[in-house]
PDB file of C-alpha atoms in Angstrom:
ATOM      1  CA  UNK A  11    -106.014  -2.230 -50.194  1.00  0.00           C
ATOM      2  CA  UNK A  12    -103.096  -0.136 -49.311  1.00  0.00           C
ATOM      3  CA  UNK A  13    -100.664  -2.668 -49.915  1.00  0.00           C
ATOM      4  CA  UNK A  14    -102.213  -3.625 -53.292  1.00  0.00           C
ATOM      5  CA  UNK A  15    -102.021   0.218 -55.092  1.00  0.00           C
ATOM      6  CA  UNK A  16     -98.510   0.368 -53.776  1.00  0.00           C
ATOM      7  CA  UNK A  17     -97.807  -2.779 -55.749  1.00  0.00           C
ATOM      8  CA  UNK A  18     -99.583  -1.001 -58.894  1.00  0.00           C
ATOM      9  CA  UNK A  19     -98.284   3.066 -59.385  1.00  0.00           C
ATOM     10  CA  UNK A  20    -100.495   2.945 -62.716  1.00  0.00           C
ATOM     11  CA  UNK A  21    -103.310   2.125 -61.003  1.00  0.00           C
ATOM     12  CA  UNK A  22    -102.121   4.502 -57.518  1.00  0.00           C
ATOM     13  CA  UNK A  23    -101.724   7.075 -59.658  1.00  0.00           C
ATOM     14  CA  UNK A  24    -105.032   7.022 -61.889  1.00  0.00           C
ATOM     15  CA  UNK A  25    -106.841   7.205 -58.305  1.00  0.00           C
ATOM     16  CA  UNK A  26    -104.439   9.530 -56.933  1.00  0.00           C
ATOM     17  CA  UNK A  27    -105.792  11.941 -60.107  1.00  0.00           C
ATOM     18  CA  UNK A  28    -109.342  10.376 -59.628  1.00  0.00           C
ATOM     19  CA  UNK A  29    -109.291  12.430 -55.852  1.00  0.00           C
ATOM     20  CA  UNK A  30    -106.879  15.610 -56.335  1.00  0.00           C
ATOM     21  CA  UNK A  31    -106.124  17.438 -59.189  1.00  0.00           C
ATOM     22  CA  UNK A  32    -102.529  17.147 -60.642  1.00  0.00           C
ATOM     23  CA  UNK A  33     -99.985  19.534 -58.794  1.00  0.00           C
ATOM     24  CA  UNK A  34    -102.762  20.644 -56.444  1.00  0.00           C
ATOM     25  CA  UNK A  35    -103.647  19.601 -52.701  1.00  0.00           C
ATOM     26  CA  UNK A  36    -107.160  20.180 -52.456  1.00  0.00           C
ATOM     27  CA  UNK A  37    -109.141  17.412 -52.858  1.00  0.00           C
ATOM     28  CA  UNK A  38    -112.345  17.199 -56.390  1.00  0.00           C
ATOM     29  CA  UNK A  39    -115.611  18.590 -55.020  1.00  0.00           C
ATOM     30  CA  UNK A  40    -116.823  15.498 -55.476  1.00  0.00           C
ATOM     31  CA  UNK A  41    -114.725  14.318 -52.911  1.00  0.00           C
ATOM     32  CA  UNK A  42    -115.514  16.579 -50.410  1.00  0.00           C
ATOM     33  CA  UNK A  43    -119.077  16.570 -51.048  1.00  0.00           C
ATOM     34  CA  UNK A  44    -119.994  12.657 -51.600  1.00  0.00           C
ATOM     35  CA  UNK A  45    -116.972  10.771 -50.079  1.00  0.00           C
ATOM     36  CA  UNK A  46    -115.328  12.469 -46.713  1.00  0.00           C
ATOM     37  CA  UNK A  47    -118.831  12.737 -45.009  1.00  0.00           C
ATOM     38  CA  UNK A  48    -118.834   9.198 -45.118  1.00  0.00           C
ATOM     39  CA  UNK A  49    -115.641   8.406 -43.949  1.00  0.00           C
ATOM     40  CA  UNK A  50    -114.302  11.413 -41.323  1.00  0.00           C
ATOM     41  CA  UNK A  51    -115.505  11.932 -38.100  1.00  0.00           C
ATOM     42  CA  UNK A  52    -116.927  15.524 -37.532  1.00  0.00           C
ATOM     43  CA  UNK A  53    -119.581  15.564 -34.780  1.00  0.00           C
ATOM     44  CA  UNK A  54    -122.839  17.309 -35.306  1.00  0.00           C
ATOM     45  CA  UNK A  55    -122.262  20.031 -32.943  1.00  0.00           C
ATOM     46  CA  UNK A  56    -119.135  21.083 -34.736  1.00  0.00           C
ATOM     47  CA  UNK A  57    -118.619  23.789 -36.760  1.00  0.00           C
ATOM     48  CA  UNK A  58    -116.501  24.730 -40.117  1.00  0.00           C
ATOM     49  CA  UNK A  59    -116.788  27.960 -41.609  1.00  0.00           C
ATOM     50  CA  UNK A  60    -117.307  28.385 -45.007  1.00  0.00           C
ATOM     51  CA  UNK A  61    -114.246  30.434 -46.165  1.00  0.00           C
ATOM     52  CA  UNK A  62    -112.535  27.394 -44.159  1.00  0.00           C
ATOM     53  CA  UNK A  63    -109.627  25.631 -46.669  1.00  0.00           C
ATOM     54  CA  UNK A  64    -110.283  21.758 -45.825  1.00  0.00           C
ATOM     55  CA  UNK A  65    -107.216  19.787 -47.650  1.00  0.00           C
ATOM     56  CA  UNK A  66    -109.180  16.498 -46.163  1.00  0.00           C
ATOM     57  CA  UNK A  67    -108.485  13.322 -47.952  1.00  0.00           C
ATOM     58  CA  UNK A  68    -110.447  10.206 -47.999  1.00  0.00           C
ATOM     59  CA  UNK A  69    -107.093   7.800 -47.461  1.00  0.00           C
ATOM     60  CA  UNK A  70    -105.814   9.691 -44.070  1.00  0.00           C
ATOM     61  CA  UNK A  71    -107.974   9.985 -41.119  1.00  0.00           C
ATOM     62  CA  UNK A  72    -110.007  13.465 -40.042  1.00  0.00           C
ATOM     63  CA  UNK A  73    -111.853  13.659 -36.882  1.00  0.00           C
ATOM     64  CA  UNK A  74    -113.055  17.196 -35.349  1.00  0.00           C
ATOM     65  CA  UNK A  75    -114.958  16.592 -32.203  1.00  0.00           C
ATOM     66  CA  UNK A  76    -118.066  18.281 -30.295  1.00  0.00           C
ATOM     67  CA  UNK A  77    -118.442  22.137 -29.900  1.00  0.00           C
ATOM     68  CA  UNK A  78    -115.047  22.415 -31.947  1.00  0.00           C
ATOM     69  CA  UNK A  79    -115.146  25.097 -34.742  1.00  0.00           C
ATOM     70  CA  UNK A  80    -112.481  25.572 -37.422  1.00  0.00           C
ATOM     71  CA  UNK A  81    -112.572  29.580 -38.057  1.00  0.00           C
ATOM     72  CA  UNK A  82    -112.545  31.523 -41.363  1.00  0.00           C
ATOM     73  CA  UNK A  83    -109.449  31.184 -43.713  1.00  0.00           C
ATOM     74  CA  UNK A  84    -107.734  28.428 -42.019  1.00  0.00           C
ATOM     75  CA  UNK A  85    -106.175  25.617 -43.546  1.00  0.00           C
ATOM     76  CA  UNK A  86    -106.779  22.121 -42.381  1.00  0.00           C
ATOM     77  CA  UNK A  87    -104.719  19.453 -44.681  1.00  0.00           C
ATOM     78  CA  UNK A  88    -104.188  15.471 -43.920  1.00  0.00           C
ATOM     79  CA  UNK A  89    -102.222  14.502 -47.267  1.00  0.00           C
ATOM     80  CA  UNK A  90     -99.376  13.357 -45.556  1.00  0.00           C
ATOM     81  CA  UNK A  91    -100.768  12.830 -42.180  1.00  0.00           C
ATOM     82  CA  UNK A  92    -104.166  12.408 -40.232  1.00  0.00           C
ATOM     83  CA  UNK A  93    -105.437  15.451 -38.343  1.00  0.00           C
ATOM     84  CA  UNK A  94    -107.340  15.089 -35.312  1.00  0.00           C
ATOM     85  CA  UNK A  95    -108.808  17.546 -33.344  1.00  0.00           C
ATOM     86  CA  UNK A  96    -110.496  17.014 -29.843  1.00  0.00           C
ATOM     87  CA  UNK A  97    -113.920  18.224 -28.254  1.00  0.00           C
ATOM     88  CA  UNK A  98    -114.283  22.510 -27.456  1.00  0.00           C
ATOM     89  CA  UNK A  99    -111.424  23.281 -29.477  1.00  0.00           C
ATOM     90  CA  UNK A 100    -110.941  26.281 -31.145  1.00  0.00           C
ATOM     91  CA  UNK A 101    -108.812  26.431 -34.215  1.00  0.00           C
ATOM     92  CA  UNK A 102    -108.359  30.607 -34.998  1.00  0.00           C
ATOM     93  CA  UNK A 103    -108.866  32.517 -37.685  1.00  0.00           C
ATOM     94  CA  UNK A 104    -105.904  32.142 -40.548  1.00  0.00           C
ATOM     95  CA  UNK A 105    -104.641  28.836 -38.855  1.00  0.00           C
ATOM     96  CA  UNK A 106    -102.736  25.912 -40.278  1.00  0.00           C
ATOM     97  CA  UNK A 107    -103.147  22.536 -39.431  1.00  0.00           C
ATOM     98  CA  UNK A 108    -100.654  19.995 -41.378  1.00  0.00           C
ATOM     99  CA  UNK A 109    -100.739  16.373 -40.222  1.00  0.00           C
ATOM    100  CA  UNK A 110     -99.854  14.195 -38.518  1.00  0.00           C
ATOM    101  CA  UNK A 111    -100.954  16.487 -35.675  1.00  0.00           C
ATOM    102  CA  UNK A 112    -103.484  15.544 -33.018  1.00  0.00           C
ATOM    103  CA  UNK A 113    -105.430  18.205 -30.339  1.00  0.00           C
ATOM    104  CA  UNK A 114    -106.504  17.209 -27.377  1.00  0.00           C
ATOM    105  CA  UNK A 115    -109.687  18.726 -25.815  1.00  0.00           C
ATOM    106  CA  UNK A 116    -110.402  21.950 -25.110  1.00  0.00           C
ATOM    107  CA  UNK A 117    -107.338  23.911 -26.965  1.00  0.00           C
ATOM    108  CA  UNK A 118    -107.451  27.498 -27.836  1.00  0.00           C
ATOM    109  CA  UNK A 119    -105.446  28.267 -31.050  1.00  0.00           C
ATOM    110  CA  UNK A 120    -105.331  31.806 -31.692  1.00  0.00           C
ATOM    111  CA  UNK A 121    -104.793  33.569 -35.300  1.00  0.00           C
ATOM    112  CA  UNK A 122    -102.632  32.323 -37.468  1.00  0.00           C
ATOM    113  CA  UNK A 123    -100.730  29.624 -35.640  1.00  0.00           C
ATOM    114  CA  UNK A 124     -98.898  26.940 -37.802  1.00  0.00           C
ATOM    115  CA  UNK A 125     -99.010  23.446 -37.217  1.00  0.00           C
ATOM    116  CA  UNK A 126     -96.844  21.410 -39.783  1.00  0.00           C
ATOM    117  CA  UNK A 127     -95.788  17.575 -38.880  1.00  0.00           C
ATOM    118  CA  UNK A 128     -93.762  18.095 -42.193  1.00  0.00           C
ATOM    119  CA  UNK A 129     -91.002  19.032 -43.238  1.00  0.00           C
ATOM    120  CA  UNK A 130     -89.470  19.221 -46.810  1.00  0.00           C
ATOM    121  CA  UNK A 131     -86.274  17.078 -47.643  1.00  0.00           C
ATOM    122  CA  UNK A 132     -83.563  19.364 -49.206  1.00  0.00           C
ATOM    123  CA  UNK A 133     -80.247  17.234 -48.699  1.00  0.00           C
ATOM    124  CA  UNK A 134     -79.672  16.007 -52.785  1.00  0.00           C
ATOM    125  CA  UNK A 135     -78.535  19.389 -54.357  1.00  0.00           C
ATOM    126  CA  UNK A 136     -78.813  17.447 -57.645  1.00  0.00           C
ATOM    127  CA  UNK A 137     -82.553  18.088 -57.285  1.00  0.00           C
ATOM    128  CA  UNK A 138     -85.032  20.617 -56.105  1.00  0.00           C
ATOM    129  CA  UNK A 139     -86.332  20.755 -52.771  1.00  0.00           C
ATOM    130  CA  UNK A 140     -89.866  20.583 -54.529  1.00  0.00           C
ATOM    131  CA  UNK A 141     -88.938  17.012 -56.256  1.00  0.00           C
ATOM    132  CA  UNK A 142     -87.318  15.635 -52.757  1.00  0.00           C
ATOM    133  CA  UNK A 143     -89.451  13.695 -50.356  1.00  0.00           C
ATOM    134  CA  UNK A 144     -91.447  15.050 -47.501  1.00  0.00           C
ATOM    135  CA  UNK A 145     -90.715  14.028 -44.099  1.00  0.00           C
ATOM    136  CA  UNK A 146     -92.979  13.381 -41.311  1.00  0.00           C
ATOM    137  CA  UNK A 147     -93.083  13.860 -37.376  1.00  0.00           C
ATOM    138  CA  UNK A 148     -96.383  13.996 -35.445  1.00  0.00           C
ATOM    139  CA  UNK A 149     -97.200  16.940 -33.306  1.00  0.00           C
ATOM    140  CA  UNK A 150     -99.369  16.391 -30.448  1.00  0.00           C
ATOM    141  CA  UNK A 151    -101.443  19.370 -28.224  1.00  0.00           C
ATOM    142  CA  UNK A 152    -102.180  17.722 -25.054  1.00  0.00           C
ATOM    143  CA  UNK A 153    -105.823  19.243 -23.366  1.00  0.00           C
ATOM    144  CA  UNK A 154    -106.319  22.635 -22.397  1.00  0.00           C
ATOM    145  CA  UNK A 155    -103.023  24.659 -23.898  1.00  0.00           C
ATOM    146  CA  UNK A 156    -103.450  27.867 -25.497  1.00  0.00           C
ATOM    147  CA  UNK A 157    -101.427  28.715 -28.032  1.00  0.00           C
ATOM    148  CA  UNK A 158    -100.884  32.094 -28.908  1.00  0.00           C
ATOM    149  CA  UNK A 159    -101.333  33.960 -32.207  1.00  0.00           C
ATOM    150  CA  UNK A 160     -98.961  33.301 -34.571  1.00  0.00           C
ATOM    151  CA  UNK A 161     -96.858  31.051 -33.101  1.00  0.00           C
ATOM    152  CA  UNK A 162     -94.724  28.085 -35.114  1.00  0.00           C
ATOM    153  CA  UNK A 163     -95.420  24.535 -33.587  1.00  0.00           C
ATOM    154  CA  UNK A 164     -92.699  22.041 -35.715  1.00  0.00           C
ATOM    155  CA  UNK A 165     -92.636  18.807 -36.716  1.00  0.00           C
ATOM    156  CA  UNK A 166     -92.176  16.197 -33.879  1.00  0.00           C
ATOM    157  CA  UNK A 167     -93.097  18.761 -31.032  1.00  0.00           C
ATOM    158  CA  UNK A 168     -95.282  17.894 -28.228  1.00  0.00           C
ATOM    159  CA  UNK A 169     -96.918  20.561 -25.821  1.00  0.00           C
ATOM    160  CA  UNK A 170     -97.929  19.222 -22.338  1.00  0.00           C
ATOM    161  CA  UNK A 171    -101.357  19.227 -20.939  1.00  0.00           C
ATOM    162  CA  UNK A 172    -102.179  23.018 -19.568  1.00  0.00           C
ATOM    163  CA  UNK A 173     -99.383  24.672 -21.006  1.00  0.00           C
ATOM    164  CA  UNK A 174     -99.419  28.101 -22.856  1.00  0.00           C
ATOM    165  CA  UNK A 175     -96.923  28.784 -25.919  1.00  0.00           C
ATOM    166  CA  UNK A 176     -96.524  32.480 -26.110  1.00  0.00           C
ATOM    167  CA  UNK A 177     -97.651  35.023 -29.601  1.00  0.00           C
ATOM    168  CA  UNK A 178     -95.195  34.709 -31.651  1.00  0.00           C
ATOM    169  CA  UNK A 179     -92.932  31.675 -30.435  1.00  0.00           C
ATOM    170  CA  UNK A 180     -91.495  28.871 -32.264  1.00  0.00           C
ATOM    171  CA  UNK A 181     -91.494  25.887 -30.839  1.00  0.00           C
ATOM    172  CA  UNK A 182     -88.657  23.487 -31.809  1.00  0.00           C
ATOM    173  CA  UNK A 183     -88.752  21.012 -28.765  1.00  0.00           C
ATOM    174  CA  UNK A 184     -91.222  19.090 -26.911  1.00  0.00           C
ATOM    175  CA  UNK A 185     -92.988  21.772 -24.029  1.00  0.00           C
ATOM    176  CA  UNK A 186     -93.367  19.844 -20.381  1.00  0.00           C
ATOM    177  CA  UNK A 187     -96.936  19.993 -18.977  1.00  0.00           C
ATOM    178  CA  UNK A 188     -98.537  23.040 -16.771  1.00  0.00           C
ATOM    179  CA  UNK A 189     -95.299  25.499 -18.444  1.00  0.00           C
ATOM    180  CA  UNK A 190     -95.431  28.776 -20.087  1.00  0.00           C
ATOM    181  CA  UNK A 191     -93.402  28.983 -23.317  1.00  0.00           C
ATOM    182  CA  UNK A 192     -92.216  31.839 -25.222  1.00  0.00           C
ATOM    183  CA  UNK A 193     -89.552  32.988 -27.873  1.00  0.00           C
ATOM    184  CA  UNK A 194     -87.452  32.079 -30.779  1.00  0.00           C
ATOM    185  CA  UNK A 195     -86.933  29.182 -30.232  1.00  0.00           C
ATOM    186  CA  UNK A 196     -89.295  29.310 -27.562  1.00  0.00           C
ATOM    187  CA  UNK A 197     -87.771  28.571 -23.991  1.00  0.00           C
ATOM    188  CA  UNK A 198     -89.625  27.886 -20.404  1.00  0.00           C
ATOM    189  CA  UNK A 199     -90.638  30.913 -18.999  1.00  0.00           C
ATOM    190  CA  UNK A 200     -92.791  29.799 -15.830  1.00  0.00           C
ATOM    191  CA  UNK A 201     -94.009  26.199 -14.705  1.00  0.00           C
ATOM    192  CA  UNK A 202     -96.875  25.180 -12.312  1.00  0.00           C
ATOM    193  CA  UNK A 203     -95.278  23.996  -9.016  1.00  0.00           C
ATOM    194  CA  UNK A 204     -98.411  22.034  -7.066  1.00  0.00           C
ATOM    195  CA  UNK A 205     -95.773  21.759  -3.726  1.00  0.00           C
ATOM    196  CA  UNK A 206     -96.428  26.016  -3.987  1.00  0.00           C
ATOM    197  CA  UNK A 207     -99.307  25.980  -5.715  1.00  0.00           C
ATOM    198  CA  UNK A 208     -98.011  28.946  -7.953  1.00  0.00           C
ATOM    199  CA  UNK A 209     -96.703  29.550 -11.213  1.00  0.00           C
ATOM    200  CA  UNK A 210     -92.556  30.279 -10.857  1.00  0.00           C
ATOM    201  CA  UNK A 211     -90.000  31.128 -13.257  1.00  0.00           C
ATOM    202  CA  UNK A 212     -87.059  28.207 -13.844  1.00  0.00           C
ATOM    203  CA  UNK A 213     -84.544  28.808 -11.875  1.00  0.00           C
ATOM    204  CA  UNK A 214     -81.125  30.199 -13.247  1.00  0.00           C
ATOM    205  CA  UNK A 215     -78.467  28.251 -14.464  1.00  0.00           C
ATOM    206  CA  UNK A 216     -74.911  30.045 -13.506  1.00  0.00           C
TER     207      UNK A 216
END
């Protein structure tokens, strides 16, 4: 199906209109309300609240899983990218959630942390950044992080299984698992050492 709108823009774009309105990224009522039920994967036990912005599309994957709950004012948005999120995760209040991203189980997300997997293009100066492509790099939140209030998760980053990324931080580069991020651009600022069985600071370059 894919491959058959791409060989037809007239007809891409009528359905492209059919689903969003022009210059807009929220998907018709219609769509939300008749067609992504159908499709998406949101388990009962989930929970979205109502002042909850859900950019979900019907031609990118959406999955939240069990216990999960998406909290007031956030924005959730799989135009570009799909967006799943894993089982007892918590998504905070004022969050953004760009695909592609995908959460693993059981991740705290504070208030207003940003998760874009996009980034604008901006190298033709003949144009505007707004008329240049988008470009995409998944992020991926391994189980159990926290991620502190708003911190800045970027295109292409991956944060290891039990790690915690610091209020505040932006996170440029992948995080290893079990570490303790912080900063801009956030840096390792402890890591689980199972020969100790502690939590130690990196040592020091000279």
């Amino acid at each position: 199906m894919k491959e058959y709108l791409d060989r037809s823009p007239g007809l891409k774009q009528l359905i492209h209109w059919l689903l969003i309105p022009r210059h807009e990224a929220r998907p018709r009522r219609w769509v939300s309300w008749f067609v992504n039920p159908f499709i998406h994967k949101r388990h009962r036990t989930s929970m979205v609240r109502s002042s909850a912005r859900m950019d979900v599309l019907p031609f990118n994957p959406f999955s939240l899983g069990a216990h999960s709950v998406i909290e007031a004012f956030s924005v959730v948005n799989n135009g570009v990218g799909p967006v799943a999120i894993g089982d007892r995760c918590t998504v905070g209040i004022g969050s953004v959630v760009i695909g592609p991203v995908t959460i693993g189980h059981d991740v705290i997300m504070a208030q207003h942390v940003v998760l874009s997997g996009l980034n604008h293009s901006y190298e033709d100066v003949t144009r505007s950044i707004r008329e240049q492509p988008v470009v995409t790099r998944p992020i991926v939140i391994e189980e159990e992080c926290w991620i502190g209030a708003n911190a800045v998760i970027t295109a292409g980053v991956t944060i290891g299984r039990h790690s915690v990324v610091a209020g505040g931080s932006v996170v440029t580069r992948d995080v290893p698992p079990y570490s303790v991020v912080g900063g801009n651009p956030a840096r390792l600022l402890k890591q689980y050492d199972p020969g100790e069985k502690a939590w130690v600071k990196p040592a020091v370059r000279v």
